Coordinates of C-alpha atoms in Angstrom, one line a residue:
X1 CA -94.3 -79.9 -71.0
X2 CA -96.8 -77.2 -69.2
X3 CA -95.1 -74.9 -67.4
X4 CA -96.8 -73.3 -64.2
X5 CA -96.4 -69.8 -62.7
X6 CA -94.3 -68.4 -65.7
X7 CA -95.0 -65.5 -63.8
X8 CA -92.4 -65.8 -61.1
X9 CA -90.0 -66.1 -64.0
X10 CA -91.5 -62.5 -65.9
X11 CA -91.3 -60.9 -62.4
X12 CA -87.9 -62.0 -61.1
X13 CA -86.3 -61.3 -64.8
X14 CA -88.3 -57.6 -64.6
X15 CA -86.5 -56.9 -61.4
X16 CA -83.3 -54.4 -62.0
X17 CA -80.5 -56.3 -60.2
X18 CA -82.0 -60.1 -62.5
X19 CA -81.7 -58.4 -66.0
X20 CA -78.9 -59.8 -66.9
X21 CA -81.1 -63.7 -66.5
X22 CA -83.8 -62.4 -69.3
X23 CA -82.1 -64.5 -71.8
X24 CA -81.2 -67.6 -70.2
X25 CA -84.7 -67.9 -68.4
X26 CA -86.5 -67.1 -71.6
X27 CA -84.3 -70.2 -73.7
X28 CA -85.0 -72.8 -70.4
X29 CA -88.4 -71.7 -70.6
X30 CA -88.7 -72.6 -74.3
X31 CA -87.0 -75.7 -74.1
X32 CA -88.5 -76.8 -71.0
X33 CA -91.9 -76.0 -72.8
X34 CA -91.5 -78.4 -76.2
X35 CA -89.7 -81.1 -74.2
X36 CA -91.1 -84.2 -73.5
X37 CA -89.4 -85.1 -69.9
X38 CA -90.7 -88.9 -69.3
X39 CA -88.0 -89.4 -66.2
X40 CA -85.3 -87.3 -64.4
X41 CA -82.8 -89.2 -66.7
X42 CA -83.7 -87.4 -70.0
X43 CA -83.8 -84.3 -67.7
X44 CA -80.1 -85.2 -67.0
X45 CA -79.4 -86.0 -71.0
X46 CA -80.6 -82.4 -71.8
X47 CA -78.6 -80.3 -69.2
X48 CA -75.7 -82.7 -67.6
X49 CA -75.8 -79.7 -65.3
X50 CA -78.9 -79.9 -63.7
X51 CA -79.3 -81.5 -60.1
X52 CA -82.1 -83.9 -59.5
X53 CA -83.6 -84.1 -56.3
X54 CA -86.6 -86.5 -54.9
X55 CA -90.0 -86.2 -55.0
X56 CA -90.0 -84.8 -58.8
X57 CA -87.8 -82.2 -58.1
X58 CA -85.0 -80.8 -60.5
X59 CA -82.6 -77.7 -59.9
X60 CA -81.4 -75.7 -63.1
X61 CA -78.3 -73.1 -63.2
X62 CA -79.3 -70.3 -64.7
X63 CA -77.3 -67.7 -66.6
X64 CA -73.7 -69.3 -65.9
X65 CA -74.9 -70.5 -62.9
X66 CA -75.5 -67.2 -61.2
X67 CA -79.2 -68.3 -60.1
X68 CA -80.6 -71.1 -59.3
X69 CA -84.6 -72.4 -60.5
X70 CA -86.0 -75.5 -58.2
X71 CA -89.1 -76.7 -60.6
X72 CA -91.3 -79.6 -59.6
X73 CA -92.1 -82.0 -62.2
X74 CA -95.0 -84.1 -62.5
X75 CA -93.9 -86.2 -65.7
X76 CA -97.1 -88.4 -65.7
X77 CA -98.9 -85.4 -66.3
X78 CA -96.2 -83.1 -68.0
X79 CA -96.3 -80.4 -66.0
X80 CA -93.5 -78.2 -64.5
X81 CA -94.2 -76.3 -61.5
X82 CA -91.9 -73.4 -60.7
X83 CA -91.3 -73.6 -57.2
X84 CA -88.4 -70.9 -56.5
X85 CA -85.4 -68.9 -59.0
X86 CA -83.0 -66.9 -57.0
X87 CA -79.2 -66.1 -56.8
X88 CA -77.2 -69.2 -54.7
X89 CA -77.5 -67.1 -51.9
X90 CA -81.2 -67.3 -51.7
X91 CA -80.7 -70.8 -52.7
X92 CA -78.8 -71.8 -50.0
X93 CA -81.2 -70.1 -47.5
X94 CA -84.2 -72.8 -48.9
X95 CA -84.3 -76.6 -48.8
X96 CA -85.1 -77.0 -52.8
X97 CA -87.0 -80.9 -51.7
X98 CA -89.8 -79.8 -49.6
X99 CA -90.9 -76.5 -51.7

């Protein structure tokens, strides 16, 4: 898969009070990267954990579940968009299928 806006993931991991996400982020990112997601099933297969949302949407716990990361994923095209990554505070403040 292509993953879009790796960015927000190197800026909210640089931030003091996220360091302790570095890790986690870095192995979703990796395996998010050489997977081949055809449907939100082999999404599910891969992390039982994960939620799955409409509209192409998947939400990932991160770090023991300490943050959350709402992606968008286009599977015709393989692409994941990263749409947000924040504690479950900040989660619960968003609505993760309209991002």
């Amino acid at each position: 898969m292509r993953v879009i806006a790796r960015s927000t993931l190197k800026k909210f991991c640089e931030r003091k009070e996220h360091a302790d996400s570095e890790q986690s982020i870095l192995s979703w990112f990796a395996e998010a990267k050489s997977a081949q997601w055809k449907s939100p099933n082999q999404i599910k297969e891969q992390y039982s954990s994960a939620s799955v949302l409409k509209h192409g949407r998947a939400v990932f716990n991160i770090a023991g579940n300490k943050y959350r990361l709402v992606v968008k994923i286009n599977y015709e095209t393989a692409i994941v968009y990263i749409r947000f990554i924040g504690t479950h505070k900040e989660y619960d403040k968003i609505d993760p299928e309209t991002l």
